Amino acid sequence: MRIRISGGRIIDPGRIDTVGDVVVENGKIRSVGPPDSEAADQVIDARNCLVVPGLIDVHVHLREPGHEYKETIASGAAAAVAGGFTAVCAMPNTNPVNDNAQVTRFILDRARAAGLARVYPVASITRGLKGEQLSEFAELKEAGAVAFSDDGRPVVGSRMMRRAMEYARGFDMPIVSHCEELDLAGDGVMNEGVVATRLGLAGIPNAAESIMVMRDIALAELTGARLHICHVSCAESIAAIRAAKDRGVRVTAETAPHYFTLTEEAVAEYDTRAKMNPPLRTAADRQAVRQALADGTLDAIATDHAPHSILEKEVEFDQAANGIIGLETALPLSLRLVADGVLPLTDLIAKLTVTPARVFGLPCGLIPGGAADITVIDPQRTWTVDAERFASLSRNCPFDGWPVTGRAVLTMVDGRIVYEAPEA
Amino acid sequence: MQLTHKDILDIASLSVAEIELILDTAVQMREISSRPIKKVPTLRGKTVVHFFYEPSTRTKTSFDVAAKRLSADSLSLSKSTSSLVKGETLIDTARNLDAMAPDAIVIRHSSAGAPHLIARHVRCGVINAGDGRHAHPSQALLDMLTVRQHKGRLDGLRIAIIGDITHSRVARSNCEGFVKMGSEVVLCGPPTMIPKGIETYGVSVTGDVDEAISGADVVMLLRIQKERQQAGLFPSEREYARVYGLNRRRLEKAGRDVLIMHPGPVNRGVELAPEVADGPFSVILDQVANGVAVRMALLLLVAGGTRNENQD
């Protein structure tokens, strides 16, 4: 089987940026760049499109095992490839928690059976996400876990977090931290500020995030471990990460499209689709996130894809579940950063591909001989977000109905076409 | 004239003309309560559901009396008698109630925004009887009615509201209401109880009680809840009373005909000294009487059937 992806702008950040052909043969990349005239079984016309390494989302919740009514590994993987992602890292807060090799292997088996996106399990730092006892890192790594996180919850005890970092260092695995000082966040359900005051909702100050970012940076310095900070939402966290990077701490960080797209104003009228943790912040924080993406303080864009059914969302605001789905909207929202002049296209692609891959130790790139995980993007394609048509089982998306520009028109994993967008 | 929306959810969504309509209607309703036979047939054949998801004695009683004086059939649901304890969602409960064709649902709920959620899913009018920290429109309206009754106007008055602003739906609704009607509102309380950005309501904030009271036409105290002390918002009732409590000595700073108001129940000796609560400037019991009148007006305007159904 020989496939030619023809005439697109090929961007593999740091390696190549040219117009030409990508040839895929038997699941592997054969050549990248030079025009190809040999006979092919299939020719994909990629003129006016971008041909990039398969996008990687290092932060998703696939809900299986345990909450299959929200999402399954198969439906989540389908949402991923529909959004242009060829690989996702699945957070461990399932039921049972991914704190043992059986669950890790189960996730990998299900992902293989689905045959869509690659799913890399992230195992829990502590057993049952309880913050009390370390999970068995060695066995989890052997089973296929790529990182450790108690995402959804912070590791409250500083001593436990220190030990986790020290122990993870022995395996050269990143500790992925959901930074939240629970006591300070208190009963808050949205950003603390004018909107929360007007709506009569309890607020969460920026410091509830940044205090924990600063603690974890201090512990990374103490231990020399690799620390990756999840879903950064506010200016104070960014300042702390920037300073830590400047002095050589091994820290990386991600943000999500909603933090560089929306503000707390989206919550007005008690819209539970805009409820998430950390909460949407102010316009100043959104600007800080954009600036941090531009200057490299934030390494990656990850969706924090968090499916919830209407059972959790069509309720009183303070009782609604946190989180939004993101896999099928992340690409056009991210491309807006290029249109807005925040960062060049190549840098944006890097934050969705090679940089997160490096942080999590995942293969990525248009490399002859390597696996053919490729995304073809039509950056000019305009379309309207319609949550009803999502591959995800859930609909909790605040961007429903938004007109957007740019979408993945073809997604390839291991040389197989796993998604093709319907004609415009 | 009638109301624009089917619901009364907060003061922010009422226009000045609508507030005046409600207050004027309430004046007529107040007269009914002074008759020997305190009942008119206006809402005969109309059904009002009092849905109190959060404990309430005063507001619930007030709405209940209001409904009865207008001859409406009223029924009460509380959290323990509703299907919510069986796991039914709020929307399902509301839709089921709506299917029985009531003319108004009066709701009290501990979650801010719950009345708005219900209003989107039912055909009948929804009256917010207090949602979380968000809004308590009938309280603000009765407060405005009380002030107007005694002062003859609302514009140009200086209203001081003292206490726990952060957790108070009464304060929020009164800020919106009095500012909308042209009063000057000054808020005062410990910094732990002043919510971020409250100035955007068009009010001023001070930490100095004497400054807040100075020249005030109305001083409104808010109830200090004991659990806020456990949460670290103030060290003790003793210290609160010392710094922020209203007593006779402090009252001398206020205007000559100052009105002392409190949404109740009063913590005597904490936010309000007994001699002030019972003193000549106190209109606290007028507030209670006006509460019935305002709620009669709201029920009449929402359930009265004169509203143009196609308007919203």
XYZ file of N, CA and C in Angstrom, chain A residues 187 192-194 196-203 205-206 269-270 311 314-319, chain B residues 53 90-91 109-114 116-117 120-121 131 133-134 172 195-198 200-201:
138
model
N -14.984 26.559 48.619
C -16.210 26.137 47.946
C -16.413 26.901 46.632
N -12.756 34.013 41.020
C -13.122 35.061 41.957
C -12.976 36.408 41.271
N -14.042 37.193 41.275
C -13.966 38.491 40.627
C -15.339 39.077 40.401
N -15.388 40.039 39.510
C -16.617 40.805 39.302
C -17.793 39.911 38.900
N -18.277 36.663 39.416
C -18.705 35.822 40.538
C -19.506 36.647 41.540
N -19.068 37.857 41.786
C -19.779 38.730 42.720
C -21.183 39.015 42.200
N -21.281 39.323 40.915
C -22.576 39.662 40.325
C -23.517 38.456 40.339
N -22.968 37.271 40.072
C -23.807 36.074 40.023
C -24.042 35.463 41.400
N -23.344 35.983 42.398
C -23.507 35.421 43.735
C -22.900 34.035 43.865
N -21.842 33.793 43.111
C -21.177 32.492 43.176
C -19.854 32.630 43.918
N -19.488 31.595 44.659
C -18.235 31.627 45.405
C -17.068 31.536 44.422
N -16.036 32.316 44.671
C -14.927 32.432 43.728
C -13.693 31.646 44.121
N -9.648 32.174 43.767
C -8.635 33.150 43.361
C -7.514 32.498 42.551
N -6.828 33.314 41.760
C -5.677 32.827 40.994
C -4.658 32.143 41.901
N -25.092 34.259 33.069
C -26.322 33.474 32.847
C -26.150 32.033 33.351
N -25.151 31.825 34.192
C -24.976 30.510 34.839
C -24.820 29.379 33.816
N -26.624 14.894 32.680
C -26.937 14.608 34.085
C -26.052 15.416 35.022
N -26.755 19.792 33.286
C -28.019 20.540 33.308
C -28.585 20.562 34.719
N -27.824 21.156 35.610
C -28.190 21.241 37.022
C -27.794 22.618 37.540
N -28.080 22.870 38.813
C -27.682 24.113 39.437
C -26.180 24.325 39.210
N -25.787 25.585 38.960
C -24.392 25.849 38.586
C -23.405 25.315 39.622
N -23.684 25.562 40.892
C -22.689 25.153 41.896
C -22.621 23.637 42.051
N -23.617 22.941 41.531
C -23.579 21.482 41.617
C -23.126 20.825 40.324
N -36.660 25.101 48.586
C -35.614 24.091 48.630
C -34.678 24.342 49.801
N -33.549 19.070 39.450
C -34.352 20.277 39.634
C -35.211 20.536 38.396
N -34.625 20.332 37.231
C -35.366 20.592 35.989
C -36.562 19.638 35.881
N -33.911 28.766 46.834
C -32.938 27.698 46.592
C -31.562 28.140 47.072
N -30.793 27.190 47.563
C -29.465 27.535 48.077
C -28.446 27.760 46.968
N -28.765 27.351 45.740
C -27.823 27.532 44.633
C -28.161 28.787 43.840
N -27.174 29.670 43.714
C -27.365 30.859 42.875
C -27.697 30.418 41.455
N -28.692 31.063 40.873
C -29.045 30.760 39.486
C -30.092 29.673 39.335
N -30.460 28.987 40.427
C -31.454 27.911 40.314
C -32.800 28.417 39.777
N -33.282 30.781 37.696
C -33.089 31.047 36.264
C -33.162 29.740 35.485
N -32.569 28.700 36.075
C -32.591 27.376 35.442
C -34.038 26.892 35.310
N -36.272 28.731 32.669
C -36.060 28.343 31.268
C -36.831 27.080 30.904
N -37.300 26.348 31.893
C -37.921 25.056 31.612
C -39.401 24.982 31.974
N -31.971 33.159 46.007
C -31.131 32.077 45.482
C -29.689 32.278 45.904
N -26.311 33.317 47.229
C -25.886 34.674 47.565
C -26.313 35.657 46.495
N -27.069 35.165 45.523
C -27.245 35.972 44.325
C -28.271 37.084 44.428
N -26.939 42.429 47.565
C -26.792 42.548 46.110
C -28.047 43.132 45.470
N -17.172 41.654 48.749
C -16.764 40.862 47.585
C -16.027 41.705 46.540
N -15.126 41.027 45.851
C -14.306 41.670 44.828
C -15.183 42.297 43.738
N -14.915 43.551 43.431
C -15.590 44.173 42.294
C -16.995 44.665 42.577
N -17.369 44.739 43.854
C -18.734 45.173 44.181
C -18.955 46.625 43.755
N -18.536 47.827 41.028
C -19.108 47.890 39.680
C -20.636 48.002 39.711
N -21.230 47.855 40.880
C -22.672 48.090 41.003
C -22.980 49.588 41.057
